[in-house]
PDB file of C-alpha atoms and ligand atoms in Angstrom:
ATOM      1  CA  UNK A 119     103.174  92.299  51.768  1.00 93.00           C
ATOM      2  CA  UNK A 120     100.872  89.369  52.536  1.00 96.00           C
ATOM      3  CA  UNK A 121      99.162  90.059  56.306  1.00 98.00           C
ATOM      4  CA  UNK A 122      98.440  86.411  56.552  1.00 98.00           C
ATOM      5  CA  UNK A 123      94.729  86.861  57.794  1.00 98.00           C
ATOM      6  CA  UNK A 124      93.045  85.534  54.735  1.00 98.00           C
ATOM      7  CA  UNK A 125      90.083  83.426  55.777  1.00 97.00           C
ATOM      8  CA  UNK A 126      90.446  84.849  59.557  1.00 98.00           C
ATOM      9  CA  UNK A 127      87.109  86.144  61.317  1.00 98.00           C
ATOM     10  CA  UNK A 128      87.345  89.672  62.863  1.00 99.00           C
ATOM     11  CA  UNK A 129      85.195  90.956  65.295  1.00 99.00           C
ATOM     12  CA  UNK A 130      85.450  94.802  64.977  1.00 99.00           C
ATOM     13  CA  UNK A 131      83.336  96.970  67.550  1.00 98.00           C
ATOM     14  CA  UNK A 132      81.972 100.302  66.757  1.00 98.00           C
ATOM     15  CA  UNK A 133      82.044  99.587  63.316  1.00 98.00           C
ATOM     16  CA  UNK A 134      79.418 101.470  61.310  1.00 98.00           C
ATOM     17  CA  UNK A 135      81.642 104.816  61.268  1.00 97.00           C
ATOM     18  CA  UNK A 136      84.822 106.698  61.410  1.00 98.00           C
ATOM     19  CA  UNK A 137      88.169 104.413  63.078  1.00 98.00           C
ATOM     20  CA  UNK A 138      86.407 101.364  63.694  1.00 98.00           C
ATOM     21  CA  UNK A 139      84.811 100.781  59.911  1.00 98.00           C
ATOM     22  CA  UNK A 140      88.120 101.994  58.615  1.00 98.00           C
ATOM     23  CA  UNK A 141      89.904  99.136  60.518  1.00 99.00           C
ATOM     24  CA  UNK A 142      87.100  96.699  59.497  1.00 99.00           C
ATOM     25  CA  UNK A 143      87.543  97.516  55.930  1.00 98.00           C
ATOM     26  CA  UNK A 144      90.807  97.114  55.758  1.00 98.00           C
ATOM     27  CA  UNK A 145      90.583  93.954  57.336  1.00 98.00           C
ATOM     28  CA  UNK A 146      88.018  93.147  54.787  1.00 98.00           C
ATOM     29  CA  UNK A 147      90.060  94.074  52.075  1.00 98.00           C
ATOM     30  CA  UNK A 148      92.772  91.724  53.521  1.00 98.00           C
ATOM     31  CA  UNK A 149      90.887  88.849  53.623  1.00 98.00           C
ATOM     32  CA  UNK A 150      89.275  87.891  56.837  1.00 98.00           C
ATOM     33  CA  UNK A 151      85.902  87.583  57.178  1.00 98.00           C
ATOM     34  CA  UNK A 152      84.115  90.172  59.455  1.00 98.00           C
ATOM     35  CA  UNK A 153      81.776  91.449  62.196  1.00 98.00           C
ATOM     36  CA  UNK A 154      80.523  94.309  63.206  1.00 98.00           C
ATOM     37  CA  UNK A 155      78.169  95.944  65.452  1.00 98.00           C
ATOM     38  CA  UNK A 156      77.298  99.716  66.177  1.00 98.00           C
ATOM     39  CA  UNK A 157      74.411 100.906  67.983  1.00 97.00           C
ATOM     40  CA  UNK A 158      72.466 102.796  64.446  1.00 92.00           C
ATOM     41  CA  UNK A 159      71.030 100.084  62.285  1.00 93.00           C
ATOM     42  CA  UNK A 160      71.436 102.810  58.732  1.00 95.00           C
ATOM     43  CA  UNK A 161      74.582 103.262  59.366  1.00 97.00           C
ATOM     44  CA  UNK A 162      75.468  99.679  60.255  1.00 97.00           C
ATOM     45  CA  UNK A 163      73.351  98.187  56.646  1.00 97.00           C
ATOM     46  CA  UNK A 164      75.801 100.718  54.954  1.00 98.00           C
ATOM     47  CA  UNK A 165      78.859  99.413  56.488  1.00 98.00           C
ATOM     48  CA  UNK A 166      77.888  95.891  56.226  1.00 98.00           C
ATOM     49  CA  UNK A 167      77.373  96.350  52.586  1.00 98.00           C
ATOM     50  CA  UNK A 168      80.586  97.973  51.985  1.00 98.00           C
ATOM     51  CA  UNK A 169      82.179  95.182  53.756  1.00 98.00           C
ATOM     52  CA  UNK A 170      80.301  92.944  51.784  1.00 98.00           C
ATOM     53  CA  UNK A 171      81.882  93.855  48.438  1.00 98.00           C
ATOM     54  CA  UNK A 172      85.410  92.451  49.803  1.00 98.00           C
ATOM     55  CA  UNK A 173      84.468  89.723  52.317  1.00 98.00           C
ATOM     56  CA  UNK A 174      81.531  87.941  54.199  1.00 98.00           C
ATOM     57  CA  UNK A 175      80.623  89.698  56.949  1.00 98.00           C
ATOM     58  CA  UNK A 176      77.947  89.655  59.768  1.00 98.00           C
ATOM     59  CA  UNK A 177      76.527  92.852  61.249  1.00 98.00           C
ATOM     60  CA  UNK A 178      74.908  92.562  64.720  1.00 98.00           C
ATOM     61  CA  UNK A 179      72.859  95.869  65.732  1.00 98.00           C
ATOM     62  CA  UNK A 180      74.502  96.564  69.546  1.00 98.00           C
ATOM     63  CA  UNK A 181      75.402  98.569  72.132  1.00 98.00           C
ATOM     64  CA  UNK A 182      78.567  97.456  73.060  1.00 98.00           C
ATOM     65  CA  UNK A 183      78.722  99.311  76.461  1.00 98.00           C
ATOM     66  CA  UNK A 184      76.160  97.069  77.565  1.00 98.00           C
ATOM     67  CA  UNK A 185      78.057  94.526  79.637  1.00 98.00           C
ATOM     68  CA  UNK A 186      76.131  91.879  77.982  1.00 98.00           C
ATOM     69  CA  UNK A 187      76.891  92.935  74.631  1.00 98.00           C
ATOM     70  CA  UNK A 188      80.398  91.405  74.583  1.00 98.00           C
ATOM     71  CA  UNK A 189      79.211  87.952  75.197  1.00 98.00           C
ATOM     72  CA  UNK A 190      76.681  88.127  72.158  1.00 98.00           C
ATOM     73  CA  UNK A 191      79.017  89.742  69.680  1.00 98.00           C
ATOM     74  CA  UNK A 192      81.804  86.461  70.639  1.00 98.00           C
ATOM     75  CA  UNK A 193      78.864  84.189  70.267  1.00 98.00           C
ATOM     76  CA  UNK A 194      77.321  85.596  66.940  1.00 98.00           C
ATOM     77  CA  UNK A 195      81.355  85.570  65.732  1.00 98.00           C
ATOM     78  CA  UNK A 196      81.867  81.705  66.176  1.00 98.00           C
ATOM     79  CA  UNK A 197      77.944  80.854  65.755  1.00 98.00           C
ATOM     80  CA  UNK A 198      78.246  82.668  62.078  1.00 98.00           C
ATOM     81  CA  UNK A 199      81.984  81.452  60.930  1.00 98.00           C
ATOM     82  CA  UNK A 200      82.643  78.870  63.341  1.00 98.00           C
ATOM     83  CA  UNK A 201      85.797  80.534  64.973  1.00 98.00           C
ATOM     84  CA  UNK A 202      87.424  84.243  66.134  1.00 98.00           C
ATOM     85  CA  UNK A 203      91.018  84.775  65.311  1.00 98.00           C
ATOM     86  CA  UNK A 204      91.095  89.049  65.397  1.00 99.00           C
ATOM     87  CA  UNK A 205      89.104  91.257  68.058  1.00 99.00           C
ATOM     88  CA  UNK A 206      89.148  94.966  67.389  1.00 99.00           C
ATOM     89  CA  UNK A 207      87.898  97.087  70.217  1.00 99.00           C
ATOM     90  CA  UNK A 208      86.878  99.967  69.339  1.00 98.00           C
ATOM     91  CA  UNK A 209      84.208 102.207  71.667  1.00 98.00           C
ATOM     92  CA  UNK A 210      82.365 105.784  71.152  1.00 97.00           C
ATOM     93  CA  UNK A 211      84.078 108.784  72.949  1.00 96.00           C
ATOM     94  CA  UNK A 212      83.088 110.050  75.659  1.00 97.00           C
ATOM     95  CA  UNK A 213      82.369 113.872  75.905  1.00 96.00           C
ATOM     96  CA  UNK A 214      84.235 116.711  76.420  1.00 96.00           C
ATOM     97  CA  UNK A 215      85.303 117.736  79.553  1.00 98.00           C
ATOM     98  CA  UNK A 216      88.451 119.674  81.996  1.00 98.00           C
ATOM     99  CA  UNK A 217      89.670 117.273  85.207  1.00 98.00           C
ATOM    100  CA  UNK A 218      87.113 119.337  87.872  1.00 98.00           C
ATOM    101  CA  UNK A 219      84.439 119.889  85.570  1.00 98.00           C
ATOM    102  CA  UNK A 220      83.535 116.084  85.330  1.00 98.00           C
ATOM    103  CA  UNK A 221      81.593 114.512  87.915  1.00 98.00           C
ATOM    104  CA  UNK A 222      81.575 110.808  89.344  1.00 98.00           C
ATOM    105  CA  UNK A 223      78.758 109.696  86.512  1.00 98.00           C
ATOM    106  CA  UNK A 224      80.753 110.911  84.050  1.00 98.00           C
ATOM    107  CA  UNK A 225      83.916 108.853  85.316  1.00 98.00           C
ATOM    108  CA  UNK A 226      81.829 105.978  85.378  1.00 98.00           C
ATOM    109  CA  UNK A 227      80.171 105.907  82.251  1.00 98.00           C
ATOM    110  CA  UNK A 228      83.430 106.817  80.398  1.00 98.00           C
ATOM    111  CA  UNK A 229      85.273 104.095  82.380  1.00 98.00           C
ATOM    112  CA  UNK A 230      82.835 101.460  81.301  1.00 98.00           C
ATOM    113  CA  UNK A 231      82.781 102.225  77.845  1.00 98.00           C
ATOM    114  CA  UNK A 232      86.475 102.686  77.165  1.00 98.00           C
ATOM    115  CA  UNK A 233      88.096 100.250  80.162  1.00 98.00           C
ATOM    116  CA  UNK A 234      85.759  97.778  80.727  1.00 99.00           C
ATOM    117  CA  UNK A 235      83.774  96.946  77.767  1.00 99.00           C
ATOM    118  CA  UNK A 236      87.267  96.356  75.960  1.00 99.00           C
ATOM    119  CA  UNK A 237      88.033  94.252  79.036  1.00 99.00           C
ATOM    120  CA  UNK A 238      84.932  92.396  78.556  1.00 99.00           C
ATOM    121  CA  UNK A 239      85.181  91.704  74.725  1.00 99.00           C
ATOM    122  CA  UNK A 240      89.117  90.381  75.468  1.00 99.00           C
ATOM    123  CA  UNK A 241      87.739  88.444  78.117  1.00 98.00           C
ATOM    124  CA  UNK A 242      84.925  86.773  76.071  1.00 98.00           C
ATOM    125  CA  UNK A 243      87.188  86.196  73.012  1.00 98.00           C
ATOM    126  CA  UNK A 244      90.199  85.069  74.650  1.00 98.00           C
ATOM    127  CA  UNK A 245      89.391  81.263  75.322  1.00 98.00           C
ATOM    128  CA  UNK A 246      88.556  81.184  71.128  1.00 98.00           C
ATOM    129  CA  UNK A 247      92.025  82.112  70.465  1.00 98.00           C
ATOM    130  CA  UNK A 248      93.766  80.341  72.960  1.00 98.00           C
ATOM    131  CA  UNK A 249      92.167  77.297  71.581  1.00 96.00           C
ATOM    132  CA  UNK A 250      93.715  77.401  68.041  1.00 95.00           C
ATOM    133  CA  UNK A 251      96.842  79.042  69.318  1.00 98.00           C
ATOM    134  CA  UNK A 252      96.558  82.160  67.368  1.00 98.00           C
ATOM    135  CA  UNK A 253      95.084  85.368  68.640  1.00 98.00           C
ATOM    136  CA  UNK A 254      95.375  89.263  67.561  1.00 99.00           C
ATOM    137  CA  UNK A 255      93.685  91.731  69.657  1.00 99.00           C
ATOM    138  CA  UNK A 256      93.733  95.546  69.055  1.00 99.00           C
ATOM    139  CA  UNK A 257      92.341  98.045  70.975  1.00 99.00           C
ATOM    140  CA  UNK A 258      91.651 101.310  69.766  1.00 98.00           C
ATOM    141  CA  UNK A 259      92.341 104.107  72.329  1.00 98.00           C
ATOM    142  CA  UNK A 260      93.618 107.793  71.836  1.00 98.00           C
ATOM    143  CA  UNK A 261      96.883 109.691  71.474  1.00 97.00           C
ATOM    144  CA  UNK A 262      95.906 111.109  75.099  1.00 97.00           C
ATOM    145  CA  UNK A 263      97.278 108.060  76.976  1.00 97.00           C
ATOM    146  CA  UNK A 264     101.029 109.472  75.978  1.00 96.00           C
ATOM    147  CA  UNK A 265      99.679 112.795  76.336  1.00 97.00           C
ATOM    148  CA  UNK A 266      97.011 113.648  78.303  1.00 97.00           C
ATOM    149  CA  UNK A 267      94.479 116.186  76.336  1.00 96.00           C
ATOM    150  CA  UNK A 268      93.363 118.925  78.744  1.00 97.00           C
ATOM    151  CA  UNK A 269      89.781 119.324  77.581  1.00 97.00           C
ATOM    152  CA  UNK A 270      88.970 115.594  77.740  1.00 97.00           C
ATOM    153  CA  UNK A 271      89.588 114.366  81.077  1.00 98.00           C
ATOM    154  CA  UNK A 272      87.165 111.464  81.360  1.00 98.00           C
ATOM    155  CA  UNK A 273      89.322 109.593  78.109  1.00 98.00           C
ATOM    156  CA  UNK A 274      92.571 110.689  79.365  1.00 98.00           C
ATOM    157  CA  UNK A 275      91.286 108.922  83.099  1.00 98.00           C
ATOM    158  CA  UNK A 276      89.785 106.099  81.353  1.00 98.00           C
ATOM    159  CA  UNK A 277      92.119 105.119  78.648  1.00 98.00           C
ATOM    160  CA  UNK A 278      95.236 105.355  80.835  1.00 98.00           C
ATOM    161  CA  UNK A 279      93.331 102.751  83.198  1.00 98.00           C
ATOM    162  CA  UNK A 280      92.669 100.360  79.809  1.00 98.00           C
ATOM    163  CA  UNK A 281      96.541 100.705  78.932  1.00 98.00           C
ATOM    164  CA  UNK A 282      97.623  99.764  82.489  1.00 98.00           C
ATOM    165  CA  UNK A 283      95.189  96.761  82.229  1.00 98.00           C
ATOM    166  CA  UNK A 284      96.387  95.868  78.614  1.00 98.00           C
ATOM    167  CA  UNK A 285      99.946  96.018  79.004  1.00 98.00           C
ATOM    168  CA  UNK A 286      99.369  93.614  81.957  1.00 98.00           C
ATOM    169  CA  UNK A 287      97.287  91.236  79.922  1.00 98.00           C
ATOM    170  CA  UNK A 288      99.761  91.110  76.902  1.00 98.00           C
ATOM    171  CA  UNK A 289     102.124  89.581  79.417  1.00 98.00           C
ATOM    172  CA  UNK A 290      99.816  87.041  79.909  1.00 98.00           C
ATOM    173  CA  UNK A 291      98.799  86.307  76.721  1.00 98.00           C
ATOM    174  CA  UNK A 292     102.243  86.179  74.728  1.00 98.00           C
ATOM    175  CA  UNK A 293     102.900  82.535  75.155  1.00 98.00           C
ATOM    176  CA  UNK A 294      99.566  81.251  73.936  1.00 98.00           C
ATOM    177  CA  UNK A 295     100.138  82.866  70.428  1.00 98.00           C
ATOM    178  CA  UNK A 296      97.830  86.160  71.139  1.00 99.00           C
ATOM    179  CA  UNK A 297      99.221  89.776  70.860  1.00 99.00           C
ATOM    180  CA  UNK A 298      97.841  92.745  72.434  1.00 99.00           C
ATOM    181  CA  UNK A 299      98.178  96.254  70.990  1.00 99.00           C
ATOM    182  CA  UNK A 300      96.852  99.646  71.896  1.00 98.00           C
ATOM    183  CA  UNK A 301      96.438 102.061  68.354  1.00 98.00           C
ATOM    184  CA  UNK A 302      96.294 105.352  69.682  1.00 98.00           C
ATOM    185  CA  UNK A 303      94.868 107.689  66.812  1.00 98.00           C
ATOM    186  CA  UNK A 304      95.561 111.631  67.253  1.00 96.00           C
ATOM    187  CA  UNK A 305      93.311 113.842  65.324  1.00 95.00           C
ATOM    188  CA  UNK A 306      91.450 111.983  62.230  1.00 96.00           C
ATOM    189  CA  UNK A 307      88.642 113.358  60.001  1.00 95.00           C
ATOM    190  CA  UNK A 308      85.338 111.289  61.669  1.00 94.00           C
ATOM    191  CA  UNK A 309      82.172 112.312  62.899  1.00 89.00           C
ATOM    192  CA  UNK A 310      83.460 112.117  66.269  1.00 82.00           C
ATOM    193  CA  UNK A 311      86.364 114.713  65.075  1.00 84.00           C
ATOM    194  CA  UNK A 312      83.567 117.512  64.024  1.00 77.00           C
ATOM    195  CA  UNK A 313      81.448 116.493  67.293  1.00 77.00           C
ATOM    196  CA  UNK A 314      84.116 117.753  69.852  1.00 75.00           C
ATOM    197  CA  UNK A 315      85.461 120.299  67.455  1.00 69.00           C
ATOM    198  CA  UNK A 316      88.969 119.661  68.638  1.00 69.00           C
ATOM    199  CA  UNK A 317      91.557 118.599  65.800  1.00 65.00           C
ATOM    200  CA  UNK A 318      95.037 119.017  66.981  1.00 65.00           C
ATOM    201  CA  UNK A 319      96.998 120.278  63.581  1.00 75.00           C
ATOM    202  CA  UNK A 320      96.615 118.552  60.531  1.00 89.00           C
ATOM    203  CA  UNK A 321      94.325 115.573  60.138  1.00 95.00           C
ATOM    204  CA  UNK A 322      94.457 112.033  59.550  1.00 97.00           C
ATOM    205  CA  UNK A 323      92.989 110.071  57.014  1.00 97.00           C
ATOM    206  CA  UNK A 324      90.599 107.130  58.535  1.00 98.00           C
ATOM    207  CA  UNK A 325      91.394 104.562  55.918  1.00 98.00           C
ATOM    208  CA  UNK A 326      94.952 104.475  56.659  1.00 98.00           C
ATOM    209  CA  UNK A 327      94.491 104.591  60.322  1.00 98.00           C
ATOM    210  CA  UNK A 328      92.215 101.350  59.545  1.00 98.00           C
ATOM    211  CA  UNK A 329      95.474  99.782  57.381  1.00 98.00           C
ATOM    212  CA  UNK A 330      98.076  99.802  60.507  1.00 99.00           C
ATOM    213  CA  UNK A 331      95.258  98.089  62.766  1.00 99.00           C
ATOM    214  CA  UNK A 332      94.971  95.634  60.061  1.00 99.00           C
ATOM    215  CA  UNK A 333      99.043  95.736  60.334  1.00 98.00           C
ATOM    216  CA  UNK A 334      98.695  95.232  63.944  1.00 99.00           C
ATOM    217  CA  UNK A 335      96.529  92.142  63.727  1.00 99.00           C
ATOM    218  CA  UNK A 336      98.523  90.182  60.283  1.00 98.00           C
ATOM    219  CA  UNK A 337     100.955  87.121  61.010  1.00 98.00           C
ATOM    220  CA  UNK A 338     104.112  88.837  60.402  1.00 98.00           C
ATOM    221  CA  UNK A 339     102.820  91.350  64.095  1.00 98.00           C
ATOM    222  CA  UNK A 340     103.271  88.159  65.777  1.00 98.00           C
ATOM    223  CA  UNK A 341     106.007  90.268  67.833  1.00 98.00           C
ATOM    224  CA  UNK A 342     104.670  92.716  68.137  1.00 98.00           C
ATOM    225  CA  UNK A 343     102.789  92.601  71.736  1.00 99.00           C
ATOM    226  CA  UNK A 344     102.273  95.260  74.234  1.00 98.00           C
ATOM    227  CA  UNK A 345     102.526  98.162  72.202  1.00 98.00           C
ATOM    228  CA  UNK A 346     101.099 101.709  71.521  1.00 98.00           C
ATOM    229  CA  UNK A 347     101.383 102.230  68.302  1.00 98.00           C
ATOM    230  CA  UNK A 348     100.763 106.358  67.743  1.00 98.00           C
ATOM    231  CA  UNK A 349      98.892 107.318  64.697  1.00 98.00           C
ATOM    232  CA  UNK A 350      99.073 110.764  65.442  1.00 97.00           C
ATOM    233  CA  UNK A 351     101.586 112.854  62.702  1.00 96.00           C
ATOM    234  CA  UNK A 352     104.480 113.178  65.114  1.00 95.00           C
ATOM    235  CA  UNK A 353     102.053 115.399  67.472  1.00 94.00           C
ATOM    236  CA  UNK A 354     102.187 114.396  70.663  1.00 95.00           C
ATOM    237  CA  UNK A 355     105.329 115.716  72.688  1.00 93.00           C
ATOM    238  CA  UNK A 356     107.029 113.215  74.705  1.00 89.00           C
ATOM    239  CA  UNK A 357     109.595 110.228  74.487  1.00 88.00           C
ATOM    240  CA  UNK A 358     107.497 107.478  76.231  1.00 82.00           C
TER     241      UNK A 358
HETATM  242  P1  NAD B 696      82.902 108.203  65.288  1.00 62.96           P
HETATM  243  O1  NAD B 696      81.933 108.927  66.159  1.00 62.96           O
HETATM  244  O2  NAD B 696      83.240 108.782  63.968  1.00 62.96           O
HETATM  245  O3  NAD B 696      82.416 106.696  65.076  1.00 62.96           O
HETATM  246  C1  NAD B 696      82.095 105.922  66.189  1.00 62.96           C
HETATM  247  C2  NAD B 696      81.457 104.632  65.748  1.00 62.96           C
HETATM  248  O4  NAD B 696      81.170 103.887  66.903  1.00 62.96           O
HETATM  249  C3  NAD B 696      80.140 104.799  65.013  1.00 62.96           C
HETATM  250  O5  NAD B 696      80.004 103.761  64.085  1.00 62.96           O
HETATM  251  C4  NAD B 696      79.114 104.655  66.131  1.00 62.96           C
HETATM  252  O6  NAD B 696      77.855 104.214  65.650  1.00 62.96           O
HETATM  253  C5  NAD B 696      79.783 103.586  66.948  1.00 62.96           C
HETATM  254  N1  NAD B 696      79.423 103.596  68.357  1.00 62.96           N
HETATM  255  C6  NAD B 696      79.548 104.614  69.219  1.00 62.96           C
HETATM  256  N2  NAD B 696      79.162 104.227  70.438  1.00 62.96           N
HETATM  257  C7  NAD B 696      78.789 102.922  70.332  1.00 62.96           C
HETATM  258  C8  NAD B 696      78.275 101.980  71.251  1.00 62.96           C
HETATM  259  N3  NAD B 696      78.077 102.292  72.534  1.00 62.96           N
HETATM  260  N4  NAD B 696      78.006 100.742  70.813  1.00 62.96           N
HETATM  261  C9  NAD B 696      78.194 100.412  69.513  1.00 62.96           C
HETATM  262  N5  NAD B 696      78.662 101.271  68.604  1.00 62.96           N
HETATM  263  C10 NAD B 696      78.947 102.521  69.014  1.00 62.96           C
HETATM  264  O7  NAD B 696      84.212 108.060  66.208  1.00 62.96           O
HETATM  265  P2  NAD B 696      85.733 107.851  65.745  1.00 62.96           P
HETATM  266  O8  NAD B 696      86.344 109.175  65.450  1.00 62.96           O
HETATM  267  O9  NAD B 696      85.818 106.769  64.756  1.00 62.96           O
HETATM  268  O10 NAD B 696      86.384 107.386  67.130  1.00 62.96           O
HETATM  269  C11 NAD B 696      86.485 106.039  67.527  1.00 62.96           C
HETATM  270  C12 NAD B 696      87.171 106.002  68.879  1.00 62.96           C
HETATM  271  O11 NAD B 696      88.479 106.576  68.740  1.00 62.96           O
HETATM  272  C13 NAD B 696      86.447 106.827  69.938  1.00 62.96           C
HETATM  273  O12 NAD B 696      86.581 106.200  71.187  1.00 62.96           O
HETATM  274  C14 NAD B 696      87.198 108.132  69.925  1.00 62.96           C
HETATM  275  O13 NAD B 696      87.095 108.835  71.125  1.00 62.96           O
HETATM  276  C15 NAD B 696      88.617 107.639  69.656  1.00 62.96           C
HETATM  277  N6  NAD B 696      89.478 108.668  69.101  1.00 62.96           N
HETATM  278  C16 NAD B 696      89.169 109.260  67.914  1.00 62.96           C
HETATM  279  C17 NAD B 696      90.004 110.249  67.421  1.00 62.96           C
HETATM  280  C18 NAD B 696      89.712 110.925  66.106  1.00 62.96           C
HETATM  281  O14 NAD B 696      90.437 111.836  65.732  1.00 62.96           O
HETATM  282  N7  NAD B 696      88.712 110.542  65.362  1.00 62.96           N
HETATM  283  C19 NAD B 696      91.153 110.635  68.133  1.00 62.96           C
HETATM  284  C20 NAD B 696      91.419 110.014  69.338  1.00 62.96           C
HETATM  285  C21 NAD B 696      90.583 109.019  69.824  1.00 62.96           C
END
């Protein structure tokens, strides 16, 4: 199947490691052209270089929970290839943690880096796609916003609040030729997987969580807006 994103630019978040490279390589291996940006500037060269040997790509050292940082990672996008057609959103974790255990810092920080600073990169990106017509956004959340994981309260809180926002957003964005997806990954073998020490049964492989966001953002997705798509091996219990 032909994902139609050939010659696309991709702006993938969080990219140096675990989901987010995954997704970027695939995209990479698809075609499109790509950026990146994690916080680690050895683990970002390594990416970038991987990336490299399928497509050009761009990788910006950043902190993407800065609120600034969305801005800059837009600008570098169109400075470097001229246009943005594919945002992936894609944020570290935030720690562990049962519902009244976690205290109002906590909440915060976890609700800026996995609400807002996806709200900030659609927000930056958005008037790029509108302009050509053609838009695919993806933002990669958890498994925990169908079923809420006991032991991490602040992403259950903070995700839920992003999917609310999201599915209200997709609504909006239909008609100008831009989907909106969540990809909600259950357990997968990262870094972030061995930090919290929590896999929930068998795990998944990274690279093909990395193929269905590339799905998510092809031409023939053009449907498909407003979705959670689980990647989660028929874990989670629930039918909504
Ligand atoms: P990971 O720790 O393996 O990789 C995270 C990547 O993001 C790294 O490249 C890191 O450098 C980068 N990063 C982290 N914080 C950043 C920041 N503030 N600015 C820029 N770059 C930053 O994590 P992962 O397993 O790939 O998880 C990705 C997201 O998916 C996380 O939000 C995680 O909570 C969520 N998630 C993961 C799983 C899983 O099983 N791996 C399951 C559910 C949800």
């Amino acid at each position: 199947m032909d994902l139609g994103v050939t010659g696309r630019v991709a702006l993938v978040t969080a990219a140096s490691k675990g989901l987010g490279r995954a997704s970027a390589v695939a995209l990479a291996q698809e075609g499109a052209k790509v950026v990146i940006c994690a916080r680690g500037a050895e683990a970002l060269a390594d990416a970038e270089a991987e990336l490299g040997s399928y497509t050009e790509a761009l990788a910006v050292p950043a902190d993407v929970t800065d609120p600034a940082v969305p801005a800059s990672l837009v600008a570098a996008a169109v400075e470097r290839f001229g246009r943005l057609d594919i945002v992936v959103a894609n944020a570290g974790g935030p720690p562990a943690g049962r519902s009244l255990d976690v205290d109002d810092a906590q909440l915060e920080a976890a609700v800026n880096a996995n609400l807002l600073t996806s709200v900030r990169l659609v927000r930056e990106a958005v008037p790029h796609l509108r302009q050509q017509g053609w838009g695919r956004i993806c933002l990669i959340t958890s498994s925990s916003i169908k079923q809420p994981i006991p032991t991490l309260a602040l992403s259950n809180t903070a995700r839920t609040g992003l999917w609310a926002w999201a599915k209200t957003a997709a609504g909006d964005l239909f008609d100008d030729g831009i989907t909106l997806n969540l990809a909600c990954p259950g357990s997968h073998a990262t870094e972030r997987m061995k930090a919290i020490a929590l896999p929930r049964g068998p795990l998944g492989d990274p690279a093909d969580f990395g193929r269905v966001v590339a799905f998510l953002c092809s031409e023939p997705a053009k449907f498909i807006s407003g979705s959670t798509v689980l990647v989660d091996g028929a874990h989670s219990v629930g039918l909504v």
